[in-house]
Amino acid sequence: MEYSKGNIGRVFTVRIDTGEDLLQELEGIATKENIKSAVFTLLGAVAKVNLVVGPKENAIPPEPMWVNHTEPQEVIGIGNIFTEEGRPKIHLHTAAGRGDNVNVGCLRGESAAFMVLEVFIMEIDGMEAMRAFDATKGFAPISFGKN
């Protein structure tokens, strides 16, 4: 285990409107506002969404199992923002549902807001954290600098 500590810095309330891409908008505000480390929550609805809902097999690196929704879904999620190769990287896990069909997974690729998504970003000040790709794991875990 590794960890770092910091303090809550700036807090942003963000509205993402119909048709806007969730990950692109979050990356855009992180770039514009120079957000290097943050956690966020969101709620609202999406018109389309792609979720990784687990690995196909119990193997590392994992081969993702996908669920793709092309009809509106209610969503709630939690995620973080850290830099990877100098750019903001969004890691978002969300529950998406319509009627009795509910999936929980990692939102990746294109998405589109339906009506509205409300995002509450809490920046973390006072720590160095970033993502670096690890080929043996198949993803980019958080790594910490000195404080």
Coordinates of N, CA, C and O in Angstrom, one line a residue:
M1 N 0.8 -1.2 0.0 CA 0.0 0.0 0.0 C 0.9 1.2 0.0 O 1.9 1.3 0.6
E2 N 0.4 2.2 -0.7 CA 1.1 3.5 -0.7 C -0.1 4.6 -0.5 O -1.2 4.3 -0.9
Y3 N 0.3 5.7 0.1 CA -0.7 6.7 0.2 C -0.1 8.1 0.3 O 1.1 8.2 0.5
S4 N -0.9 9.1 0.1 CA -0.5 10.5 0.2 C -1.6 11.3 0.9 O -2.8 10.8 0.8
K5 N -1.3 12.4 1.4 CA -2.4 13.2 2.0 C -2.4 14.6 1.4 O -1.4 15.1 0.9
G6 N -3.5 15.2 1.5 CA -3.7 16.6 0.9 C -4.9 17.2 1.6 O -5.4 16.7 2.5
N7 N -5.3 18.4 1.0 CA -6.4 19.1 1.5 C -7.3 19.5 0.4 O -6.9 19.6 -0.8
I8 N -8.6 19.7 0.7 CA -9.6 20.1 -0.3 C -9.2 21.5 -0.7 O -9.1 22.4 0.1
G9 N -9.1 21.7 -2.0 CA -8.8 23.0 -2.6 C -10.1 23.6 -3.1 O -11.1 23.7 -2.4
R10 N -10.0 24.0 -4.4 CA -11.2 24.6 -5.0 C -12.3 23.5 -5.2 O -12.0 22.4 -5.3
V11 N -13.5 24.0 -5.2 CA -14.7 23.2 -5.4 C -15.4 23.7 -6.6 O -15.7 24.9 -6.7
F12 N -15.7 22.8 -7.6 CA -16.4 23.2 -8.8 C -17.8 22.5 -8.9 O -17.9 21.3 -8.6
T13 N -18.8 23.2 -9.3 CA -20.1 22.7 -9.6 C -20.2 22.8 -11.1 O -20.1 24.0 -11.7
V14 N -20.5 21.7 -11.8 CA -20.4 21.7 -13.3 C -21.7 21.2 -13.8 O -22.2 20.1 -13.3
R15 N -22.3 21.8 -14.8 CA -23.5 21.3 -15.5 C -23.1 20.9 -16.9 O -22.5 21.7 -17.7
I16 N -23.4 19.7 -17.3 CA -23.1 19.2 -18.6 C -24.4 18.9 -19.3 O -25.3 18.2 -18.7
D17 N -24.6 19.6 -20.5 CA -25.9 19.6 -21.1 C -26.1 18.5 -22.2 O -25.1 17.9 -22.6
T18 N -27.4 18.4 -22.6 CA -27.7 17.4 -23.6 C -26.8 17.3 -24.8 O -26.4 18.4 -25.4
G19 N -26.3 16.1 -25.1 CA -25.4 15.9 -26.2 C -24.0 16.0 -25.9 O -23.1 15.6 -26.7
E20 N -23.6 16.7 -24.9 CA -22.2 16.9 -24.5 C -21.6 15.6 -24.0 O -22.2 14.8 -23.3
D21 N -20.3 15.4 -24.4 CA -19.6 14.2 -24.0 C -19.0 14.3 -22.6 O -18.2 15.3 -22.3
L22 N -19.4 13.5 -21.6 CA -19.0 13.6 -20.2 C -17.5 13.6 -20.0 O -17.0 14.5 -19.4
L23 N -16.8 12.6 -20.5 CA -15.4 12.6 -20.3 C -14.6 13.8 -21.0 O -13.7 14.3 -20.4
Q24 N -15.1 14.1 -22.2 CA -14.4 15.3 -22.8 C -14.7 16.6 -22.0 O -13.7 17.4 -21.9
E25 N -15.8 16.8 -21.5 CA -16.1 18.0 -20.7 C -15.3 18.0 -19.4 O -14.8 19.0 -19.1
L26 N -15.2 16.8 -18.8 CA -14.4 16.8 -17.5 C -12.9 17.0 -17.8 O -12.2 17.8 -17.1
E27 N -12.4 16.4 -18.9 CA -11.0 16.7 -19.3 C -10.8 18.1 -19.6 O -9.8 18.7 -19.3
G28 N -11.8 18.7 -20.3 CA -11.7 20.1 -20.7 C -11.6 21.1 -19.5 O -10.8 22.0 -19.5
I29 N -12.5 20.9 -18.5 CA -12.4 21.8 -17.3 C -11.2 21.5 -16.5 O -10.6 22.4 -16.0
A30 N -10.7 20.3 -16.5 CA -9.5 20.0 -15.7 C -8.3 20.7 -16.4 O -7.4 21.2 -15.7
T31 N -8.3 20.7 -17.7 CA -7.2 21.4 -18.5 C -7.3 22.9 -18.3 O -6.3 23.6 -17.9
K32 N -8.5 23.4 -18.5 CA -8.7 24.9 -18.4 C -8.4 25.4 -17.0 O -7.8 26.5 -16.8
E33 N -8.8 24.6 -15.9 CA -8.6 25.1 -14.6 C -7.3 24.5 -13.9 O -7.1 24.7 -12.7
N34 N -6.5 23.8 -14.7 CA -5.3 23.2 -14.2 C -5.5 22.3 -13.0 O -4.7 22.5 -12.0
I35 N -6.5 21.5 -13.1 CA -6.8 20.5 -12.0 C -5.8 19.3 -12.2 O -5.9 18.6 -13.2
K36 N -5.0 19.1 -11.2 CA -4.0 17.9 -11.3 C -4.5 16.7 -10.4 O -4.2 15.6 -10.8
S37 N -5.2 17.0 -9.4 CA -5.7 15.9 -8.5 C -7.1 16.3 -8.0 O -7.2 17.4 -7.5
A38 N -8.1 15.4 -8.1 CA -9.4 15.8 -7.6 C -10.2 14.5 -7.5 O -9.9 13.5 -8.1
V39 N -11.3 14.6 -6.7 CA -12.3 13.6 -6.7 C -13.6 14.3 -7.1 O -13.8 15.5 -7.0
F40 N -14.6 13.5 -7.6 CA -15.8 14.1 -8.0 C -17.0 13.1 -7.9 O -16.8 11.9 -7.9
T41 N -18.2 13.6 -7.8 CA -19.4 12.8 -7.8 C -20.3 13.4 -8.9 O -20.1 14.6 -9.3
L42 N -21.2 12.6 -9.4 CA -22.1 13.1 -10.5 C -23.4 12.4 -10.4 O -23.5 11.3 -9.8
L43 N -24.4 13.1 -10.9 CA -25.7 12.5 -11.1 C -26.4 13.1 -12.3 O -26.1 14.2 -12.7
G44 N -27.4 12.4 -12.8 CA -28.1 12.9 -14.0 C -28.5 11.8 -14.9 O -28.8 10.7 -14.5
A45 N -28.4 12.0 -16.2 CA -28.8 11.1 -17.2 C -27.9 11.2 -18.4 O -27.4 12.2 -18.8
V46 N -27.7 10.0 -19.1 CA -27.0 10.0 -20.3 C -27.8 9.4 -21.4 O -28.7 8.5 -21.2
A47 N -27.6 9.8 -22.7 CA -28.4 9.3 -23.8 C -27.7 8.0 -24.3 O -28.3 7.2 -24.9
K48 N -26.4 8.0 -24.2 CA -25.6 6.8 -24.5 C -24.4 6.7 -23.6 O -23.9 7.7 -23.2
V49 N -24.0 5.4 -23.4 CA -22.8 5.2 -22.5 C -22.2 3.9 -22.7 O -22.9 2.9 -23.1
N50 N -20.9 3.8 -22.6 CA -20.1 2.5 -22.7 C -19.5 2.3 -21.3 O -18.8 3.1 -20.8
L51 N -19.8 1.1 -20.8 CA -19.2 0.7 -19.5 C -18.4 -0.6 -19.6 O -18.9 -1.5 -20.2
V52 N -17.3 -0.6 -18.9 CA -16.6 -1.9 -18.6 C -17.2 -2.4 -17.3 O -17.1 -1.8 -16.3
V53 N -17.8 -3.6 -17.4 CA -18.5 -4.2 -16.3 C -17.8 -5.4 -15.7 O -18.3 -6.1 -14.9
G54 N -16.5 -5.5 -16.0 CA -15.7 -6.5 -15.4 C -14.7 -7.1 -16.4 O -14.8 -6.8 -17.6
P55 N -13.8 -7.9 -15.9 CA -12.9 -8.6 -16.8 C -13.6 -9.9 -17.4 O -14.5 -10.5 -16.7
K56 N -13.3 -10.2 -18.6 CA -13.9 -11.5 -19.2 C -13.5 -12.7 -18.4 O -14.2 -13.6 -18.2
E57 N -12.2 -12.7 -18.0 CA -11.7 -13.8 -17.2 C -10.9 -13.2 -16.0 O -10.5 -12.1 -16.0
N58 N -10.6 -14.1 -15.1 CA -9.8 -13.7 -13.9 C -8.3 -13.7 -14.3 O -7.6 -14.7 -13.9
A59 N -7.9 -12.7 -15.0 CA -6.5 -12.6 -15.5 C -6.0 -11.2 -15.5 O -6.8 -10.3 -15.6
I60 N -4.7 -11.0 -15.3 CA -4.0 -9.7 -15.3 C -2.9 -9.8 -16.3 O -2.1 -10.7 -16.3
P61 N -2.9 -8.9 -17.3 CA -3.9 -7.8 -17.5 C -5.3 -8.3 -18.0 O -5.3 -9.3 -18.7
P62 N -6.3 -7.6 -17.6 CA -7.7 -8.1 -17.9 C -8.1 -7.7 -19.3 O -7.7 -6.7 -19.9
E63 N -9.0 -8.6 -19.9 CA -9.6 -8.2 -21.1 C -11.0 -7.7 -20.7 O -11.8 -8.4 -20.0
P64 N -11.4 -6.5 -21.0 CA -12.6 -5.9 -20.5 C -13.9 -6.5 -21.1 O -13.9 -7.0 -22.3
M65 N -14.9 -6.6 -20.3 CA -16.2 -7.0 -20.7 C -17.1 -5.7 -20.8 O -17.1 -5.0 -19.8
W66 N -17.7 -5.4 -22.0 CA -18.4 -4.2 -22.2 C -19.9 -4.3 -22.2 O -20.4 -5.3 -22.6
V67 N -20.6 -3.3 -21.8 CA -22.0 -3.1 -21.9 C -22.2 -1.7 -22.6 O -21.6 -0.7 -22.1
N68 N -22.9 -1.6 -23.7 CA -23.1 -0.4 -24.4 C -24.6 0.0 -24.4 O -25.4 -0.8 -24.9
H69 N -24.9 1.1 -23.9 CA -26.3 1.6 -23.9 C -26.5 2.7 -24.9 O -25.7 3.6 -24.9
T70 N -27.6 2.6 -25.7 CA -27.8 3.6 -26.7 C -29.2 4.3 -26.4 O -29.7 5.1 -27.2
E71 N -29.8 4.0 -25.3 CA -31.1 4.6 -24.9 C -30.8 5.3 -23.5 O -29.9 5.0 -22.8
P72 N -31.5 6.4 -23.2 CA -31.3 7.1 -22.0 C -31.2 6.3 -20.8 O -32.0 5.3 -20.6
Q73 N -30.3 6.6 -19.9 CA -30.0 5.9 -18.6 C -29.9 6.9 -17.5 O -29.2 8.0 -17.7
E74 N -30.4 6.6 -16.4 CA -30.2 7.4 -15.2 C -28.8 7.0 -14.7 O -28.5 5.8 -14.7
V75 N -28.0 8.0 -14.2 CA -26.6 7.6 -13.7 C -26.3 8.3 -12.4 O -26.8 9.4 -12.1
I76 N -25.5 7.7 -11.7 CA -24.8 8.2 -10.5 C -23.4 7.7 -10.5 O -23.2 6.5 -10.9
G77 N -22.4 8.5 -10.1 CA -21.1 8.1 -10.2 C -20.1 8.8 -9.3 O -20.4 9.8 -8.8
I78 N -19.0 8.1 -9.2 CA -17.9 8.7 -8.4 C -16.6 8.5 -9.2 O -16.4 7.4 -9.8
G79 N -15.7 9.5 -9.2 CA -14.5 9.3 -9.9 C -13.4 10.2 -9.4 O -13.5 10.9 -8.4
N80 N -12.2 10.1 -10.1 CA -11.1 11.0 -9.8 C -10.5 11.5 -11.0 O -10.7 11.0 -12.2
I81 N -9.6 12.5 -10.8 CA -8.9 13.1 -11.9 C -7.4 13.2 -11.4 O -7.1 13.8 -10.4
F82 N -6.5 12.6 -12.2 CA -5.1 12.7 -12.0 C -4.4 12.8 -13.4 O -5.1 12.5 -14.4
T83 N -3.2 13.3 -13.4 CA -2.6 13.5 -14.7 C -1.9 12.1 -15.1 O -1.5 11.4 -14.3
E84 N -1.9 11.9 -16.4 CA -1.2 10.8 -17.0 C -0.5 11.4 -18.3 O -1.2 11.9 -19.2
E85 N 0.8 11.3 -18.3 CA 1.6 11.8 -19.4 C 1.3 13.3 -19.6 O 1.2 13.8 -20.7
G86 N 1.1 14.0 -18.5 CA 0.9 15.5 -18.5 C -0.5 16.0 -18.8 O -0.7 17.2 -18.9
R87 N -1.4 15.0 -19.0 CA -2.8 15.4 -19.4 C -3.7 14.8 -18.3 O -3.5 13.8 -17.7
P88 N -4.9 15.5 -18.1 CA -5.8 15.0 -17.2 C -6.4 13.6 -17.6 O -6.8 13.5 -18.8
K89 N -6.5 12.7 -16.7 CA -7.0 11.4 -16.9 C -8.2 11.2 -16.0 O -8.1 11.3 -14.8
I90 N -9.4 10.9 -16.5 CA -10.6 10.7 -15.7 C -10.8 9.2 -15.5 O -10.7 8.4 -16.4
H91 N -11.0 8.8 -14.2 CA -11.4 7.5 -13.9 C -12.7 7.6 -13.2 O -12.9 8.1 -12.1
L92 N -13.8 7.0 -13.8 CA -15.1 7.2 -13.4 C -15.9 5.8 -13.3 O -15.9 5.1 -14.3
H93 N -16.4 5.5 -12.1 CA -17.2 4.3 -12.0 C -18.6 4.8 -11.8 O -18.9 5.8 -11.0
T94 N -19.6 4.2 -12.5 CA -21.0 4.7 -12.5 C -22.0 3.6 -12.5 O -21.7 2.5 -13.0
A95 N -23.1 3.8 -11.9 CA -24.2 3.0 -12.1 C -25.2 3.6 -13.1 O -25.4 4.8 -13.0
A96 N -25.6 2.8 -14.1 CA -26.5 3.3 -15.1 C -27.7 2.4 -15.2 O -27.5 1.2 -15.3
G97 N -28.9 3.0 -15.2 CA -30.0 2.2 -15.2 C -31.2 2.8 -16.0 O -31.3 4.0 -16.1
R98 N -32.0 1.9 -16.5 CA -33.3 2.2 -17.2 C -34.2 1.1 -16.8 O -34.0 -0.1 -17.2
G99 N -35.3 1.4 -16.1 CA -36.2 0.4 -15.7 C -35.6 -0.6 -14.8 O -34.9 -0.2 -13.8
D100 N -35.7 -1.9 -15.0 CA -35.1 -2.9 -14.2 C -33.7 -3.3 -14.6 O -33.1 -4.1 -14.0
N101 N -33.2 -2.7 -15.7 CA -31.9 -3.0 -16.2 C -30.9 -2.0 -15.6 O -30.9 -0.8 -16.0
V102 N -30.0 -2.5 -14.7 CA -29.0 -1.6 -14.1 C -27.6 -2.3 -14.2 O -27.5 -3.5 -14.0
N103 N -26.6 -1.5 -14.6 CA -25.2 -1.9 -14.7 C -24.4 -1.0 -13.9 O -24.6 0.2 -13.8
V104 N -23.3 -1.5 -13.3 CA -22.3 -0.7 -12.7 C -21.0 -1.0 -13.4 O -20.6 -2.2 -13.6
G105 N -20.2 0.0 -13.7 CA -18.9 -0.2 -14.3 C -18.1 1.1 -14.5 O -18.5 2.1 -14.0
C106 N -17.0 0.9 -15.2 CA -16.1 2.0 -15.5 C -16.5 2.6 -16.8 O -16.5 1.9 -17.9
L107 N -16.9 3.9 -16.8 CA -17.3 4.6 -18.0 C -16.1 4.9 -18.9 O -15.1 5.5 -18.4
R108 N -16.1 4.5 -20.1 CA -15.0 4.7 -21.0 C -15.5 5.0 -22.4 O -16.6 4.6 -22.8
G109 N -14.7 5.8 -23.2 CA -15.1 6.1 -24.6 C -16.1 7.2 -24.6 O -16.3 8.0 -23.7
E110 N -16.9 7.2 -25.7 CA -17.9 8.3 -25.9 C -19.1 8.1 -25.0 O -19.5 7.0 -24.7
S111 N -19.7 9.2 -24.7 CA -20.9 9.2 -24.0 C -21.6 10.5 -24.4 O -21.0 11.4 -25.0
A112 N -22.9 10.6 -24.1 CA -23.7 11.8 -24.4 C -24.6 12.1 -23.2 O -25.4 11.2 -22.9
A113 N -24.6 13.3 -22.7 CA -25.5 13.7 -21.7 C -27.0 13.7 -22.2 O -27.2 14.0 -23.4
F114 N -27.9 13.3 -21.4 CA -29.3 13.4 -21.7 C -29.9 14.4 -20.7 O -29.9 14.1 -19.5
M115 N -30.5 15.4 -21.2 CA -31.0 16.5 -20.4 C -29.9 17.2 -19.6 O -29.5 18.3 -20.0
V116 N -29.4 16.6 -18.5 CA -28.4 17.3 -17.7 C -27.6 16.2 -16.9 O -28.1 15.2 -16.4
L117 N -26.3 16.5 -16.7 CA -25.4 15.8 -15.7 C -24.9 16.9 -14.8 O -24.5 18.0 -15.3
E118 N -25.0 16.7 -13.5 CA -24.4 17.6 -12.5 C -23.2 17.0 -11.9 O -23.3 15.8 -11.4
V119 N -22.1 17.7 -11.9 CA -20.8 17.1 -11.4 C -20.3 18.1 -10.4 O -20.3 19.3 -10.5
F120 N -19.8 17.5 -9.3 CA -19.3 18.2 -8.1 C -17.8 17.8 -7.9 O -17.6 16.7 -7.5
I121 N -16.9 18.7 -8.3 CA -15.5 18.4 -8.3 C -14.8 19.0 -7.1 O -15.0 20.2 -6.9
M122 N -14.1 18.2 -6.3 CA -13.3 18.7 -5.2 C -11.8 18.5 -5.5 O -11.4 17.3 -5.5
E123 N -11.1 19.6 -5.7 CA -9.7 19.5 -6.0 C -8.9 19.1 -4.7 O -9.3 19.5 -3.6
I124 N -7.9 18.4 -4.9 CA -7.0 18.0 -3.8 C -5.7 18.8 -3.9 O -5.0 18.6 -4.9
D125 N -5.4 19.6 -2.9 CA -4.2 20.4 -2.9 C -3.1 19.7 -2.0 O -3.5 19.0 -1.0
G126 N -1.9 20.0 -2.2 CA -0.8 19.6 -1.3 C -0.3 18.2 -1.4 O 0.3 17.7 -0.5
M127 N -0.6 17.5 -2.5 CA 0.0 16.2 -2.8 C 0.4 16.0 -4.2 O -0.2 16.7 -5.1
E128 N 1.4 15.2 -4.5 CA 1.8 14.9 -5.8 C 1.3 13.5 -6.1 O 1.7 12.5 -5.4
A129 N 0.4 13.4 -7.1 CA -0.1 12.1 -7.5 C -0.3 12.1 -9.0 O -0.7 13.1 -9.5
M130 N -0.1 11.0 -9.6 CA -0.2 10.9 -11.1 C -0.5 9.5 -11.5 O -0.3 8.6 -10.7
R131 N -0.8 9.3 -12.7 CA -1.0 7.9 -13.2 C 0.2 7.6 -14.2 O 0.6 8.5 -15.0
A132 N 0.7 6.4 -14.1 CA 1.7 5.9 -15.0 C 1.3 4.5 -15.5 O 1.1 3.7 -14.6
F133 N 1.3 4.3 -16.8 CA 0.9 3.0 -17.3 C 1.8 1.9 -16.9 O 3.0 2.0 -17.0
D134 N 1.3 0.8 -16.5 CA 2.0 -0.4 -16.0 C 1.6 -1.5 -17.0 O 0.5 -2.0 -16.8
A135 N 2.4 -1.9 -17.9 CA 2.1 -2.9 -18.9 C 1.8 -4.3 -18.3 O 0.9 -5.0 -18.8
T136 N 2.4 -4.6 -17.1 CA 2.1 -5.9 -16.5 C 0.7 -6.0 -15.9 O 0.0 -7.0 -15.9
K137 N 0.2 -4.8 -15.5 CA -1.2 -4.7 -14.9 C -2.2 -4.4 -16.0 O -3.4 -4.7 -15.8
G138 N -1.8 -3.7 -17.1 CA -2.7 -3.4 -18.2 C -3.5 -2.1 -17.9 O -4.4 -1.8 -18.6
F139 N -3.0 -1.3 -17.0 CA -3.7 0.0 -16.7 C -2.7 0.9 -16.0 O -1.5 0.6 -15.8
A140 N -3.1 2.1 -15.7 CA -2.3 3.2 -15.1 C -2.7 3.5 -13.7 O -3.6 4.3 -13.5
P141 N -2.1 2.8 -12.7 CA -2.5 3.0 -11.3 C -2.0 4.4 -10.8 O -1.0 4.9 -11.4
I142 N -2.5 4.9 -9.7 CA -2.0 6.1 -9.1 C -0.6 5.9 -8.5 O -0.4 4.8 -7.8
S143 N 0.3 6.8 -8.7 CA 1.6 6.7 -8.1 C 1.8 8.1 -7.4 O 1.2 9.1 -7.8
F144 N 2.6 8.1 -6.3 CA 2.7 9.3 -5.5 C 4.1 9.8 -5.5 O 5.1 9.0 -5.5
G145 N 4.3 11.1 -5.5 CA 5.5 11.8 -5.4 C 5.8 12.1 -3.9 O 5.0 11.7 -3.0
K146 N 6.9 12.8 -3.6 CA 7.2 13.2 -2.3 C 6.4 14.4 -1.8 O 6.1 15.3 -2.6
N147 N 6.0 14.4 -0.5 CA 5.3 15.6 0.0 C 6.2 16.2 1.1 O 6.9 15.6 1.8

